[in-house]
């Protein structure tokens, strides 16, 4: 279990470990599904963004009976221990020690034996209980024992006191410089167009100032407006000059100023990957980093594979004990081999990285993935908790400035590929849903994803029902593998076009 400290299993979004990351000043989960859809150019589906101290994540919102609904189990799962039992038309959900009882077609539920109005009829589909989004603000506190704030219009849900506040003010000695202070680190994408600069927060629980319109009494930067929609928040700054954004190393301060007025001390990180618009907003150093070769050793490899499939754990590292007799390391190999079959059937050359019970370090796995110049890296994990599939992409530390210049640093090698990794995760998620497999997409500071230079995702498979033996069923393995393979095939051209 030596390498498990860096593996997905110990960094599960459940429980304490992610809280540890947060207090360590590293970002919590991100709303990548929304972001990835933007990257892939598809029309964004409606999503509910959930912000909590345990994880930030997003869930699809579905329309049922002219109301917006969301899966309750999927919503609660990252926050604690959940299990559900179907006894049609009844559905019983346990969250930690709280029991919720729902009945199909009824707009009242019982939580710990007490009546609760759920603002619409309860719906059950494929054993999944769906509740109206509108009831979450009142329903969730009954389960969680603490406050939950719903922004229903914009699809944002805040669990506990999680909001990030901000102030904005023009510098007293330079009216062309606007300084934002945030109460927690943020990492928005930055976009410019004539007369405007836009900061978009898809991952952070940023909330509106007292008034959504701020005026600064500056001729060059007259005002800014705050707006939120479909799970994200946006600040649009009006300006008569082209502005560039620079981020403080702690991620809590953003300074907007004309390019020639950048203070050297703030350590300008430049706009995020979504930056567009005037050349002044895109420092050339970022563009150079995105094009440059990696710092990783480039061993000569005889063959280029399109996909690298990694069976996590192995050898002495058994992974999670899924049952007294079932080790995760054996399940991951079975899924990896199944995915290779499915990909090769679709004409995609595939290498299974650990095709035996070998000990392979995380660095070695990343090294192989990088030196084979694969277009996509997929790591398999297996879990006994939860249902269906959790898809992870990497979450890098804030202020990762090591990647400027010609070399990428090993800890943040993934940085330039994150949009592509998120597009891959969104594509795989869409295909798995077509197979009726429950999916959530999440980010976590996972190795070796962080060290892989190409598109990289981790697929953590749990049984679709509570029967753990399903993980060893060839049918289930093939169902998941074919969904993942279809997702990769769907964005094959995009993956193959990456430098
Ligand atoms: Zn694992």
Coordinates of N, CA, C and O and ligand atoms in Angstrom, one line a residue, residues 4 7-10 312-313 319-320 328 332 380-382 460, ligand 1:
X4 N -0.2 4.1 -2.2 CA -1.6 4.5 -2.1 C -1.8 5.9 -1.6 O -2.7 6.6 -1.9
X7 N -2.3 7.8 -4.5 CA -3.3 7.2 -5.4 C -4.7 7.8 -5.2 O -4.9 8.6 -4.2
X8 N -5.5 7.5 -6.1 CA -6.9 8.0 -6.0 C -7.6 7.6 -4.8 O -8.4 8.3 -4.2
X9 N -7.3 6.4 -4.3 CA -8.1 5.8 -3.2 C -7.9 6.6 -2.0 O -8.9 6.8 -1.2
X10 N -6.7 7.0 -1.7 CA -6.5 7.8 -0.4 C -7.0 9.2 -0.6 O -7.2 9.9 0.3
X312 N -4.2 0.7 -12.2 CA -3.5 1.3 -11.0 C -3.2 0.2 -10.0 O -3.9 -0.8 -9.9
X313 N -2.3 0.6 -9.1 CA -1.8 -0.4 -8.0 C -1.1 -1.5 -8.7 O -0.8 -1.5 -9.9
X319 N -4.0 -1.8 -3.4 CA -5.1 -0.9 -3.6 C -6.1 -1.2 -2.5 O -5.8 -1.7 -1.4
X320 N -7.3 -0.8 -2.7 CA -8.4 -1.0 -1.7 C -8.8 -2.5 -1.6 O -8.8 -3.2 -2.6
X328 N -8.2 -4.5 -5.2 CA -8.4 -3.5 -6.3 C -7.4 -3.7 -7.4 O -7.8 -3.6 -8.6
X332 N -8.5 -3.7 -11.4 CA -8.0 -2.6 -12.4 C -7.4 -3.3 -13.6 O -7.6 -2.8 -14.7
X380 N -7.2 3.3 -14.4 CA -8.4 2.7 -13.8 C -8.1 2.5 -12.3 O -7.0 2.1 -11.9
X381 N -9.2 2.8 -11.6 CA -9.2 2.5 -10.1 C -10.6 1.8 -9.9 O -11.5 1.9 -10.8
X382 N -10.7 1.1 -8.8 CA -12.0 0.5 -8.4 C -12.3 0.9 -7.0 O -11.4 1.1 -6.2
X460 N -12.7 5.7 -12.0 CA -12.8 4.9 -10.8 C -14.2 4.3 -10.9 O -15.2 4.9 -10.9
Ligands
LIG1 ZN1 -7.1 2.9 -6.5

